[in-house]
Coordinates of C-alpha atoms in Angstrom, one line a residue:
M22 CA 6.0 -43.1 -118.7
N23 CA 9.2 -42.6 -119.8
K24 CA 12.4 -40.5 -117.8
L25 CA 11.0 -37.2 -118.7
D26 CA 7.9 -37.7 -117.6
T27 CA 9.0 -38.5 -114.6
I28 CA 11.2 -36.1 -113.7
G29 CA 8.3 -33.5 -115.0
I30 CA 6.6 -35.6 -112.1
I31 CA 9.3 -34.9 -109.3
L32 CA 9.9 -31.8 -111.0
I33 CA 6.6 -30.6 -110.0
I34 CA 5.5 -31.8 -106.4
F35 CA 9.3 -29.8 -105.3
G36 CA 7.9 -27.0 -106.7
L37 CA 4.1 -27.5 -105.1
L38 CA 6.2 -28.6 -101.5
G39 CA 8.1 -25.2 -101.7
I40 CA 4.8 -23.0 -102.5
I41 CA 2.9 -24.8 -99.2
G42 CA 6.2 -24.4 -97.1
T43 CA 6.7 -21.1 -98.1
A44 CA 3.2 -20.0 -98.0
Y45 CA 2.8 -21.9 -94.0
S46 CA 5.9 -20.0 -93.7
F47 CA 3.9 -16.6 -94.7
T48 CA 1.2 -17.8 -92.5
L49 CA 2.7 -18.8 -89.7
G50 CA 5.1 -15.4 -89.9
T51 CA 8.2 -15.8 -89.2
A52 CA 9.7 -12.6 -90.1
T53 CA 7.6 -10.9 -87.9
D54 CA 8.3 -13.6 -84.9
A55 CA 12.1 -13.1 -85.8
Q56 CA 11.2 -9.5 -85.8
Q57 CA 9.8 -9.8 -82.4
V58 CA 12.1 -11.3 -80.4
L59 CA 14.7 -8.8 -81.9
L60 CA 12.9 -6.0 -79.9
D61 CA 12.1 -7.7 -76.9
S62 CA 15.9 -8.2 -76.4
S63 CA 16.3 -4.3 -77.2
I64 CA 13.4 -3.1 -75.3
I65 CA 14.8 -5.4 -72.7
I66 CA 18.9 -3.9 -73.2
E67 CA 17.7 -1.0 -73.0
R68 CA 15.8 -0.8 -69.7
H69 CA 19.1 -1.7 -67.9
E70 CA 21.3 0.7 -69.9
D71 CA 19.0 3.0 -68.0
S72 CA 19.8 1.1 -64.9
I73 CA 23.4 0.5 -65.5
R74 CA 24.1 4.3 -66.3
S75 CA 22.1 5.5 -63.3
T76 CA 24.3 3.4 -60.6
G77 CA 26.8 4.3 -62.9
E78 CA 26.3 8.1 -62.6
S79 CA 25.1 7.3 -58.4
I80 CA 28.7 5.7 -57.7
K81 CA 30.4 8.9 -60.2
G82 CA 28.7 11.2 -58.1
I83 CA 30.0 9.3 -54.0
G84 CA 33.3 9.2 -56.1
Y85 CA 34.4 12.4 -56.9
P86 CA 33.5 14.3 -53.2
M87 CA 35.2 11.3 -51.2
E88 CA 38.2 12.0 -53.8
Q89 CA 37.8 15.4 -52.8
V90 CA 37.3 14.6 -49.1
G91 CA 40.4 12.1 -49.4
G92 CA 42.4 15.2 -50.6
Y93 CA 41.6 17.5 -48.3
M94 CA 42.1 15.3 -45.3
R95 CA 45.5 13.8 -46.8
D96 CA 46.8 17.5 -47.5
A97 CA 45.7 18.6 -43.9
G98 CA 47.6 15.3 -42.2
R99 CA 50.8 16.8 -44.0
L100 CA 50.2 20.6 -42.6
I101 CA 49.9 18.7 -38.9
N102 CA 53.1 17.3 -40.2
V103 CA 54.4 20.3 -41.0
L104 CA 54.8 21.4 -36.6
P105 CA 57.9 20.2 -35.9
F106 CA 58.7 17.1 -34.0
V107 CA 54.4 15.9 -34.8
K108 CA 54.3 13.2 -36.2
A109 CA 49.8 12.9 -35.8
G110 CA 49.3 13.2 -39.2
D111 CA 50.7 10.6 -40.7
P112 CA 47.2 8.4 -39.8
L113 CA 45.2 11.6 -41.0
Q114 CA 48.1 11.5 -43.9
N115 CA 47.4 7.9 -45.1
G116 CA 43.9 8.0 -44.8
G117 CA 43.4 10.7 -47.1
E118 CA 45.4 8.8 -49.9
L119 CA 43.5 5.5 -49.3
M120 CA 39.9 7.1 -49.2
Y121 CA 41.2 9.4 -52.7
D122 CA 42.6 6.1 -54.2
V123 CA 39.4 5.0 -53.4
G124 CA 37.2 7.9 -54.6
S125 CA 39.2 7.8 -57.5
T126 CA 38.7 4.4 -58.0
L127 CA 34.5 4.8 -57.9
N128 CA 34.5 7.8 -60.1
E129 CA 36.3 5.8 -62.9
T130 CA 34.1 2.9 -62.3
G131 CA 31.3 4.8 -62.4
S132 CA 32.1 6.4 -66.5
D133 CA 32.9 3.2 -66.9
L134 CA 29.3 2.2 -66.2
I135 CA 28.4 5.3 -68.1
D136 CA 30.2 3.5 -71.3
T137 CA 29.4 0.6 -71.0
A138 CA 24.9 1.9 -70.9
N139 CA 26.3 4.1 -74.2
N140 CA 27.4 0.7 -75.7
M141 CA 24.2 -0.8 -74.4
R142 CA 22.2 1.8 -75.9
T143 CA 23.8 1.5 -79.5
L144 CA 23.7 -2.6 -79.1
A145 CA 20.0 -1.5 -78.8
E146 CA 19.5 0.7 -81.5
N147 CA 21.2 -1.3 -83.9
L148 CA 18.6 -4.9 -82.5
R149 CA 16.0 -2.8 -83.4
K150 CA 17.2 -1.8 -87.7
L151 CA 18.2 -5.3 -87.7
S152 CA 14.5 -6.0 -86.7
D153 CA 13.4 -3.9 -89.2
D154 CA 15.8 -5.4 -92.0
I155 CA 15.1 -8.3 -91.0
I156 CA 11.1 -8.4 -92.5
V157 CA 12.5 -7.7 -95.4
M158 CA 15.4 -10.2 -95.8
M159 CA 13.3 -12.8 -94.5
N160 CA 10.4 -12.4 -96.9
M161 CA 12.6 -11.4 -99.9
A162 CA 14.2 -15.2 -99.6
M163 CA 10.0 -17.0 -99.4
M164 CA 9.5 -14.5 -102.4
G165 CA 12.9 -16.2 -103.9
I166 CA 11.9 -20.5 -102.6
G167 CA 8.3 -19.4 -103.9
L168 CA 9.7 -17.8 -107.8
M169 CA 12.0 -20.9 -107.5
S170 CA 9.0 -23.1 -106.5
F171 CA 6.5 -21.7 -109.5
M172 CA 10.1 -22.3 -111.9
F173 CA 10.1 -26.1 -110.2
I174 CA 6.8 -26.4 -111.1
I175 CA 6.8 -24.8 -115.1
T176 CA 10.3 -26.6 -116.5
G177 CA 7.7 -29.8 -114.8
F178 CA 5.2 -29.3 -117.0
G179 CA 7.8 -28.1 -119.8
F180 CA 9.8 -31.9 -119.2
L181 CA 6.6 -33.5 -119.5
E182 CA 5.3 -31.7 -122.7
I183 CA 8.4 -32.9 -124.0
G184 CA 7.7 -36.2 -123.5
S185 CA 4.3 -35.7 -124.5
D186 CA 6.5 -34.8 -127.9
R187 CA 7.8 -37.4 -128.2
R188 CA 5.1 -40.0 -127.8
E189 CA 3.6 -38.2 -130.9
I190 CA 6.7 -38.0 -132.8
T191 CA 7.0 -41.5 -132.3
R192 CA 3.4 -42.6 -132.9
L193 CA 3.7 -40.3 -135.8
R194 CA 6.8 -42.2 -137.2
S195 CA 5.3 -45.7 -137.1
E196 CA 2.1 -44.7 -139.2
L197 CA 4.2 -43.3 -141.5
D198 CA 6.1 -46.5 -141.7
E199 CA 2.5 -48.1 -141.6
L200 CA 1.6 -45.8 -144.7
K201 CA 5.0 -46.7 -146.8
R202 CA 4.7 -50.2 -145.8
R203 CA 1.1 -49.9 -148.4

């Protein structure tokens, strides 16, 4: 066995291993498993997105009325303080200012939660798109590996054929040399 035969056998073995590995991956459904993981992640994100959105809307719904009541309390405190020699409106004004600030903060927090929910929805949609694309990408990769493995096998047989042809040429030369000697 010469070097060409050895190279041919090694290429054929690598090719067979590649085809077996590709078939095994297709059999296991690796691409489908990856798609399912992405779809499950998308569903979980959507579920949390709904929860965060409703929480944000609730907080925003509380924040705005609180902001208004705080503004009314502050204005009432100012009106009371307009009376000469009366400072009884200061606690009402301070409490109203504080309630207004709390309401504003709740309103902003609710808006931020709604924005987060919107971002989560976008992420869930992108995961769904990616889950469809990953099937195509992984199947293309598996087909590429399968085709390269098939190419290895063909190349390996080519090396075996070249080795066989060289042996045949050597045999024919030795026969010609024998005939020339006679």
